[in-house]
mmCIF file of C-alpha atoms in Angstrom:
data_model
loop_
_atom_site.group_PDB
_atom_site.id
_atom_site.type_symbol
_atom_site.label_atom_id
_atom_site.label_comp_id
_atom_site.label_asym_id
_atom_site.label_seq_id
_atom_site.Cartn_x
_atom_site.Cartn_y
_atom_site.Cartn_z
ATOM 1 C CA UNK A 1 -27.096 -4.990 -22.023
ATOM 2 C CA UNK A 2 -28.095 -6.931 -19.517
ATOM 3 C CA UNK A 3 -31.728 -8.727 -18.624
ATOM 4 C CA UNK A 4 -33.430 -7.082 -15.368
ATOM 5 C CA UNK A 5 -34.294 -10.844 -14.185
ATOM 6 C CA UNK A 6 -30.624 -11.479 -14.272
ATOM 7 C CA UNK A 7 -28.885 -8.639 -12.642
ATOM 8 C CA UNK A 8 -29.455 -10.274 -9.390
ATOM 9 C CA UNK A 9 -27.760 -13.180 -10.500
ATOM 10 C CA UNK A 10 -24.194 -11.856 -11.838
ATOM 11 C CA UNK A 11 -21.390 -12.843 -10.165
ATOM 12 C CA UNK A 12 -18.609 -10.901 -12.553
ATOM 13 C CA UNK A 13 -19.378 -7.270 -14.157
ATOM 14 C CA UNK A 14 -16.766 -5.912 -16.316
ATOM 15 C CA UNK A 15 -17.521 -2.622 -17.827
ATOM 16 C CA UNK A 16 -14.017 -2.196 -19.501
ATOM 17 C CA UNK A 17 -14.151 -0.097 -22.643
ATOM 18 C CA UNK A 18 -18.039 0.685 -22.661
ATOM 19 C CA UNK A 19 -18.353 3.779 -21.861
ATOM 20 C CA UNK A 20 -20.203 3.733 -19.079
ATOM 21 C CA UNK A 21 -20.832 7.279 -17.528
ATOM 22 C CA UNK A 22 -24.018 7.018 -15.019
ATOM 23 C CA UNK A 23 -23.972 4.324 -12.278
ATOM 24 C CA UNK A 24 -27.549 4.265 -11.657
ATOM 25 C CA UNK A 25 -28.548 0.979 -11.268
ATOM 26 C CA UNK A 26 -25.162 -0.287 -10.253
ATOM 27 C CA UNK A 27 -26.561 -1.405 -6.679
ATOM 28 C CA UNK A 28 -28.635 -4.070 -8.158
ATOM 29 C CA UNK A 29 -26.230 -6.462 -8.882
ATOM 30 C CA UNK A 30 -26.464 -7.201 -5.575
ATOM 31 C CA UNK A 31 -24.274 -10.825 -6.204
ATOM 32 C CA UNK A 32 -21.221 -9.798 -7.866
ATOM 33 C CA UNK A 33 -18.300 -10.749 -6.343
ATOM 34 C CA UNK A 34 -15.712 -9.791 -9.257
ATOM 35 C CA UNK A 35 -16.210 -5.975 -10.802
ATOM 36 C CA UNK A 36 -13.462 -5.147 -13.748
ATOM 37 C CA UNK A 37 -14.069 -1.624 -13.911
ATOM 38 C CA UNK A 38 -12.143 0.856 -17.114
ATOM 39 C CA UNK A 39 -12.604 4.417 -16.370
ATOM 40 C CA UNK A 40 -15.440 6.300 -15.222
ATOM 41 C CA UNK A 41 -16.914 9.416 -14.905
ATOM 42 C CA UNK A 42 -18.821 10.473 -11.594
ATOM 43 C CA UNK A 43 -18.718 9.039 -8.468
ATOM 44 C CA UNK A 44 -18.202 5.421 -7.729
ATOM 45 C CA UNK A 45 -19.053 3.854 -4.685
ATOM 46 C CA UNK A 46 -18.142 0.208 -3.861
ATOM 47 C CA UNK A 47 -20.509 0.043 -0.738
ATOM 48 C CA UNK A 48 -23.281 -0.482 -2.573
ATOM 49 C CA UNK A 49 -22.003 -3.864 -3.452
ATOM 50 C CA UNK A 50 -22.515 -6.401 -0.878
ATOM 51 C CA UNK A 51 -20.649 -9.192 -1.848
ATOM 52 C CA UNK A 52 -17.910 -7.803 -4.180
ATOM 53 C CA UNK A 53 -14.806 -9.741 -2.979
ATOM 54 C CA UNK A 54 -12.641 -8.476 -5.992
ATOM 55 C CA UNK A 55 -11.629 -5.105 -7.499
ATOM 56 C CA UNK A 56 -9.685 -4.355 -10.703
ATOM 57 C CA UNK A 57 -9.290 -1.025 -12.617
ATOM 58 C CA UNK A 58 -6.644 -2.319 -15.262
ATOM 59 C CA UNK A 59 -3.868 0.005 -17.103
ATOM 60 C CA UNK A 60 -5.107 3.607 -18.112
ATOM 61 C CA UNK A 61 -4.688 7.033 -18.365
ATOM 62 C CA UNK A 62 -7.219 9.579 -16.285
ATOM 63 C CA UNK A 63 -10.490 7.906 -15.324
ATOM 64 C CA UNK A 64 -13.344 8.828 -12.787
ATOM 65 C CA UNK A 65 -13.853 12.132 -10.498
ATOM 66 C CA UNK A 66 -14.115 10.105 -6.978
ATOM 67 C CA UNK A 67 -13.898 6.588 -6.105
ATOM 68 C CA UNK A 68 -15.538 5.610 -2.622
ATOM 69 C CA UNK A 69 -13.313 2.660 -1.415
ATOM 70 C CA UNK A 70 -15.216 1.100 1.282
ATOM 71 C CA UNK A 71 -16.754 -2.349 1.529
ATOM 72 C CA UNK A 72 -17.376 -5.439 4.546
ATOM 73 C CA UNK A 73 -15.804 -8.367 1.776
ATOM 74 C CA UNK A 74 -13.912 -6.505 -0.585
ATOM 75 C CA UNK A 75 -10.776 -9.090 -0.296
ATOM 76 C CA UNK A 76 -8.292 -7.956 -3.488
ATOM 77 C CA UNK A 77 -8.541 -3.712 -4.487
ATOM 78 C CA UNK A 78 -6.515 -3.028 -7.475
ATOM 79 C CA UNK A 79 -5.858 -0.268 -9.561
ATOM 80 C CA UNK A 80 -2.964 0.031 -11.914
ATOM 81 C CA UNK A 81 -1.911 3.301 -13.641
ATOM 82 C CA UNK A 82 -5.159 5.104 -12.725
ATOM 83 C CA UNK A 83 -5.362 8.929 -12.117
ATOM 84 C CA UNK A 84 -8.746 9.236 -9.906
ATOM 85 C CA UNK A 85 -8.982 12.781 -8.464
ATOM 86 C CA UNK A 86 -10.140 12.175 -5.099
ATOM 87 C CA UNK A 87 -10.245 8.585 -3.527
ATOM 88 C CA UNK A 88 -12.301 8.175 -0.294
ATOM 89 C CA UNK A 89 -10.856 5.256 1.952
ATOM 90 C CA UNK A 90 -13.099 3.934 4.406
ATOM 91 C CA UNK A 91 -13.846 0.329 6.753
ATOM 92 C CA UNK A 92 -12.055 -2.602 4.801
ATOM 93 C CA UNK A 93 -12.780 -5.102 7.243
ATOM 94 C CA UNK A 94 -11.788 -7.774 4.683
ATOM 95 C CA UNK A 95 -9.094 -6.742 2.718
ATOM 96 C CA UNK A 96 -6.290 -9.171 1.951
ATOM 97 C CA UNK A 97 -4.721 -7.274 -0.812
ATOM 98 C CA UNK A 98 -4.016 -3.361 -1.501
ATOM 99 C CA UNK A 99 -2.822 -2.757 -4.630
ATOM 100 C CA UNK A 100 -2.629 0.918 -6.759
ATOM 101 C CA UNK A 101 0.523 1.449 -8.720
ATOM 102 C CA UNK A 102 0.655 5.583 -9.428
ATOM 103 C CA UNK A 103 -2.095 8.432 -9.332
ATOM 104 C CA UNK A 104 -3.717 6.955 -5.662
ATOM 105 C CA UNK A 105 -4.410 10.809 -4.753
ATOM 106 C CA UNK A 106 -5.063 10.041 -0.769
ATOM 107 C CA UNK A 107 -2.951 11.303 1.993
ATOM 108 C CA UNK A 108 -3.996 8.901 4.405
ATOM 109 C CA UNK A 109 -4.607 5.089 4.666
ATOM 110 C CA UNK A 110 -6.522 3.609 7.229
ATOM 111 C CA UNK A 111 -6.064 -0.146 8.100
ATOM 112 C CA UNK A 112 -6.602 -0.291 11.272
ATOM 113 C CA UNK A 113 -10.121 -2.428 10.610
ATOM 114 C CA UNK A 114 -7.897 -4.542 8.365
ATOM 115 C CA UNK A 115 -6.494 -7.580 10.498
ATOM 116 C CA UNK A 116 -6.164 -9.579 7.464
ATOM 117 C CA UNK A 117 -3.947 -7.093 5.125
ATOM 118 C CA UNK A 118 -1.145 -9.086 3.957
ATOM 119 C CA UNK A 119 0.165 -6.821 0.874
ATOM 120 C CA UNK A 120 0.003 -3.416 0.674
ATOM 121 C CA UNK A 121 1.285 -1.595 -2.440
ATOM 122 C CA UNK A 122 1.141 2.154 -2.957
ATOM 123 C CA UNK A 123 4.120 3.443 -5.057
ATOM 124 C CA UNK A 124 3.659 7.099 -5.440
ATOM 125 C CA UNK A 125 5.355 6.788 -8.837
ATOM 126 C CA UNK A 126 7.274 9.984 -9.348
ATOM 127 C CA UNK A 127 7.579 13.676 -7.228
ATOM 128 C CA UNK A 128 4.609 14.853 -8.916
ATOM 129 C CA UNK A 129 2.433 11.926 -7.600
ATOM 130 C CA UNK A 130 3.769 11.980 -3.960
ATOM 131 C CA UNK A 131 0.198 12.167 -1.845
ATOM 132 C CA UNK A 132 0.432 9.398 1.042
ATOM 133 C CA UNK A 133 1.319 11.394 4.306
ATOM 134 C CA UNK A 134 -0.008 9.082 6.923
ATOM 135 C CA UNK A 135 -0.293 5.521 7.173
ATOM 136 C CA UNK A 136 -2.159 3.232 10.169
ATOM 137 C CA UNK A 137 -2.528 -0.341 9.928
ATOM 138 C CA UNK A 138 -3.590 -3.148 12.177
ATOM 139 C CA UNK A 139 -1.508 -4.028 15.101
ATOM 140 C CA UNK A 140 -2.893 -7.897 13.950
ATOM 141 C CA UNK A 141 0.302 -8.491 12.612
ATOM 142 C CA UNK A 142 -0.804 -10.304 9.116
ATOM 143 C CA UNK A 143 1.165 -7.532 7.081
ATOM 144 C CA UNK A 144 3.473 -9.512 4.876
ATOM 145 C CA UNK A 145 4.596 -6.638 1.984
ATOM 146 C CA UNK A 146 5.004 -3.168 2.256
ATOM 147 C CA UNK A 147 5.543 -1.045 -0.853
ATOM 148 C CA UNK A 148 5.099 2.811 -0.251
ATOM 149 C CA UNK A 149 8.135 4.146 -2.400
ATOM 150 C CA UNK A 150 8.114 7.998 -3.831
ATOM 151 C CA UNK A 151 5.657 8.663 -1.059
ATOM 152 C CA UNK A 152 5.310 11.890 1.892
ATOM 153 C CA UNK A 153 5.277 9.561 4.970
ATOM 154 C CA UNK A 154 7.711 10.767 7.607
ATOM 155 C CA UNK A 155 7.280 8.437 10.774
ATOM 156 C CA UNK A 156 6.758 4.302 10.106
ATOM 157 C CA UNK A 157 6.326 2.127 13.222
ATOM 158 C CA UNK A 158 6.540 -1.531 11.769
ATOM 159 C CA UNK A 159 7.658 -3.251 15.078
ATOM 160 C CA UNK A 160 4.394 -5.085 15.564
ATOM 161 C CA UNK A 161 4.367 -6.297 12.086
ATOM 162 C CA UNK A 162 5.646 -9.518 13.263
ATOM 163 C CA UNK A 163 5.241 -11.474 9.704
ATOM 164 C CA UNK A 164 6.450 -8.464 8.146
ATOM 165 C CA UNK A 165 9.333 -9.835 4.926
ATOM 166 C CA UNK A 166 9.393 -7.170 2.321
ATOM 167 C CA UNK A 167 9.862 -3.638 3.278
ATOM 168 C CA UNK A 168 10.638 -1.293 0.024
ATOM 169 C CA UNK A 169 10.332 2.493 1.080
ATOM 170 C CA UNK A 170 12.555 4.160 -1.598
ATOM 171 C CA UNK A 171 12.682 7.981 -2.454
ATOM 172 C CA UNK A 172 10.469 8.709 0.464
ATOM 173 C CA UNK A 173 10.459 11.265 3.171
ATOM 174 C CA UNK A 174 11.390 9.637 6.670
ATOM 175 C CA UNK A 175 13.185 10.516 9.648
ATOM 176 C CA UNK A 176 12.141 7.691 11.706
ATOM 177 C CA UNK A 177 11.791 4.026 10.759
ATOM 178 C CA UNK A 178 11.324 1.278 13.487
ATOM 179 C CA UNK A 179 11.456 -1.775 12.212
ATOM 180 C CA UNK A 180 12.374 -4.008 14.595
ATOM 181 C CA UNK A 181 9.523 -7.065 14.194
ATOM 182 C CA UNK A 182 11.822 -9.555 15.348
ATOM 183 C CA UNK A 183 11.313 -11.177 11.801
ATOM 184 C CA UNK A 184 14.574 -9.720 10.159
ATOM 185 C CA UNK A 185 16.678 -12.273 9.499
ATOM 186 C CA UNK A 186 13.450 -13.603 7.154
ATOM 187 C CA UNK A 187 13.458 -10.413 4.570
ATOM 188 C CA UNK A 188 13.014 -11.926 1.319
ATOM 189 C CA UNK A 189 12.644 -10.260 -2.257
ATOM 190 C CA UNK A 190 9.445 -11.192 -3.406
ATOM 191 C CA UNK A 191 8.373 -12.658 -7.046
ATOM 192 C CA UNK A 192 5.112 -13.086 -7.221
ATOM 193 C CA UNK A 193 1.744 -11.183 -6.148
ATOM 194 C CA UNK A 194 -1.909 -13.033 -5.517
ATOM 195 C CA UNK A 195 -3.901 -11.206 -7.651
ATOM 196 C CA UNK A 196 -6.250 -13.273 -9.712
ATOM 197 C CA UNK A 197 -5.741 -10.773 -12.519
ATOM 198 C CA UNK A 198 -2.408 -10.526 -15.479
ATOM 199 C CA UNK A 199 -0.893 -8.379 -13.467
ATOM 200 C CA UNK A 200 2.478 -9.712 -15.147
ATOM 201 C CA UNK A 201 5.237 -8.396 -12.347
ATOM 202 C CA UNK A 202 7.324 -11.809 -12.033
ATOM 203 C CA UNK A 203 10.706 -10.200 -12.108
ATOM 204 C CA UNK A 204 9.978 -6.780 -12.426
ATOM 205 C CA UNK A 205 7.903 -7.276 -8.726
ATOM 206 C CA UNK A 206 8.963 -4.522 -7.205
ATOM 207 C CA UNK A 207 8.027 -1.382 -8.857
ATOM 208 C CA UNK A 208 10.523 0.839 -7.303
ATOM 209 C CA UNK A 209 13.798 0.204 -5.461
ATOM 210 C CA UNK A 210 14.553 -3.583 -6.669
ATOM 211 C CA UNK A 211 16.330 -5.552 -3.418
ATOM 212 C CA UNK A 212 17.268 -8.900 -3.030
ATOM 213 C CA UNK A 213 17.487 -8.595 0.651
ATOM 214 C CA UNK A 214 13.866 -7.530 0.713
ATOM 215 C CA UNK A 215 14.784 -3.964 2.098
ATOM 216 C CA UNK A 216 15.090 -1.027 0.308
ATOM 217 C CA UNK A 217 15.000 2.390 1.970
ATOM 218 C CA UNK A 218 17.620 4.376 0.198
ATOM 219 C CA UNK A 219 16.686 8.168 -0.944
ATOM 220 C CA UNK A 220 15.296 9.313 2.554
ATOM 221 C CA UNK A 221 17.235 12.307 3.399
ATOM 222 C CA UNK A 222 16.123 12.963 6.692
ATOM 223 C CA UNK A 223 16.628 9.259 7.959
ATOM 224 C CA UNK A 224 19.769 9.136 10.252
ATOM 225 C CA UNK A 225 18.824 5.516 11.978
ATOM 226 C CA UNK A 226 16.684 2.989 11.962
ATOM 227 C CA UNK A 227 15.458 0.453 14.665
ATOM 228 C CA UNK A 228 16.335 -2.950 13.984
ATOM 229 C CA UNK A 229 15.977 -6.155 15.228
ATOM 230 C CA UNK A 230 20.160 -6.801 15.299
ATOM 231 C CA UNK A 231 22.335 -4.120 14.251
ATOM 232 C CA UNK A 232 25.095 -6.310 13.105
ATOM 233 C CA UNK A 233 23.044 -8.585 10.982
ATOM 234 C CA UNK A 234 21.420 -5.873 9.176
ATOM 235 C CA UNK A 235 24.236 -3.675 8.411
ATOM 236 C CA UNK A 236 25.861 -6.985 7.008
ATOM 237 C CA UNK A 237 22.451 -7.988 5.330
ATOM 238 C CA UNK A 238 20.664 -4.715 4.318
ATOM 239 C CA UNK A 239 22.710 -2.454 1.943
ATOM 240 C CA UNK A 240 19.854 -0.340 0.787
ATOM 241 C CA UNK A 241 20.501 2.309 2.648
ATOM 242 C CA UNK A 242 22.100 6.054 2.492
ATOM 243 C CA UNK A 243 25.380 6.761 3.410
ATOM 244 C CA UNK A 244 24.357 8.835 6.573
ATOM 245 C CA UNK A 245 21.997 6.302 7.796
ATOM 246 C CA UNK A 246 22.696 3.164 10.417
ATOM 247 C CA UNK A 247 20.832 0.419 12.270
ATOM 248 C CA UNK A 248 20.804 0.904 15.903
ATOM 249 C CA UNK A 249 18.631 -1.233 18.909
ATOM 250 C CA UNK A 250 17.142 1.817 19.915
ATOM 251 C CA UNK A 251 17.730 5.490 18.156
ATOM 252 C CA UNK A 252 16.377 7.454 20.276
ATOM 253 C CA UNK A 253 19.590 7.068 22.759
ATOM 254 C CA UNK A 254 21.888 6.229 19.655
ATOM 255 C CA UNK A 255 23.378 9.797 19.030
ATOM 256 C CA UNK A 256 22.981 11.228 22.974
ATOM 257 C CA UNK A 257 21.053 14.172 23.042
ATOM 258 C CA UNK A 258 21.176 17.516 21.265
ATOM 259 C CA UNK A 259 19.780 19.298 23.763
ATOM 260 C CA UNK A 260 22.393 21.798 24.812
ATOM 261 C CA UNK A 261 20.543 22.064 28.313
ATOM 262 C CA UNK A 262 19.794 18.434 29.111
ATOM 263 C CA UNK A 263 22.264 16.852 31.725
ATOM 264 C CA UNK A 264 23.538 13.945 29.315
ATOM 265 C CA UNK A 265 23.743 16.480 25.974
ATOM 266 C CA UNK A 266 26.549 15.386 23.728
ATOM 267 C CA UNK A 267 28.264 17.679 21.872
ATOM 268 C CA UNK A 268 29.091 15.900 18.822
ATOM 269 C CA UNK A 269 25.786 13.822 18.507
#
């Protein structure tokens, strides 16, 4: 329990493990900045916090009915292993760092209010959790990360991610994929993850489709090529690819057209 004088006052609320099922009151901590939340029943709403900078719903099994994610200084949003049945994305004007690891049931993520989102990672996980359909983000060009493996997205325009050096799209559904950012030849695998909880990836960082180049989009039948910034370097560089797919300065001419009508169609494209 906490005093009524004091609620005012806490900076970190953790509600882990207590059993917490009716959030009534939950706006007066009007000075948190850190909220460790376990599961919940209900509907949780992160507005109504106006100076949470930190989010953290740890490993777990099935949790809360709807979680409202929406907040001016939310900063770091994590949930790991969480199955919420509805999530509500909204204005994230703050957000450095996305983070939910399977069960984020959303089919679209907005980011376009989000010119400081430098990680994003949302693994669907396995078939059954595939949800993500369409992603927008911020033409700002802070993205640094990009993890949206076992996911339903089918177009990805990345070319104005300019600081763009990890790209892991694994078991996905694409058919188009520009990533030509001019930041290539800097694809890195990445090791560590600035979350200021025990997340413990080190090594294991990423979840899906491991890459030392930093690029992983094997397992995406319907992608046949992919913008690039050279296609000689990343043929030479980027093996995590299918067989049918290539790198190409601009796909849409790369095969001629199909178009049996069209005055340059080419028969074998």
């Amino acid at each position: 329990s906490v005093r009524t004088c004091l609620i005012n006052q806490m900076t970190y609320l953790t509600h882990a493990g207590r059993g917490i099922v009716d959030w009534t009151g939950i706006e007066d901590f009007t000075s948190v900045k850190h909220f460790d939340c376990g599961n919940f029943i209900g509907t949780l709403d992160l507005s109504v916090l106006p100076q949470l900078e930190e989010f953290f719903m740890g490993a777990c099994c099935y949790t809360g009915d709807t979680l409202i994610i929406k907040s001016q200084t939310l900063r770091q949003f994590s949930i790991d292993e969480m199955y919420i049945n509805k999530i509500i994305q909204d204005s994230l004007p703050s957000i450095e760092v996305f983070y939910a690891s399977y069960g984020i049931n959303i089919d679209t993520l907005d980011f376009r209010s989000s010119p400081n989102l430098e990680y994003l990672v949302v693994p669907g996980g396995s078939a059954s959790m595939h949800s993500l359909k369409d992603l927008k983000l911020s033409n700002s060009g802070s993205l640094k990360v990009l993890e949206i493996s076992y996911q339903l997205i089918e177009s990805l325009d990345l070319s104005d991610q300019v600081n763009l050096v990890y790209l892991s799209c694994f078991n996905s559904n694409l058919n188009y994929l520009n990533i030509a950012n001019g930041n290539n030849t800097n694809f890195t695998h990445i090791t560590t993850f600035p979350v200021t909880n025990d997340l413990a990836w080190g090594a294991g960082w990423p979840i899906f489709g491991y890459s030392p180049s930093g690029f992983n989009i094997g397992s995406n039948p319907n992608l046949y090529c992919i913008d690039v910034d050279d296609p000689v370097w990343s043929t030479a560089n980027w093996t995590n690819i299918d067989s049918w797919a290539s790198f190409s300065n601009n796909c849409a001419t790369a095969f001629g057209c199909t178009d049996s009508l069209a005055c340059n169609y080419d028969s074998i494209a």
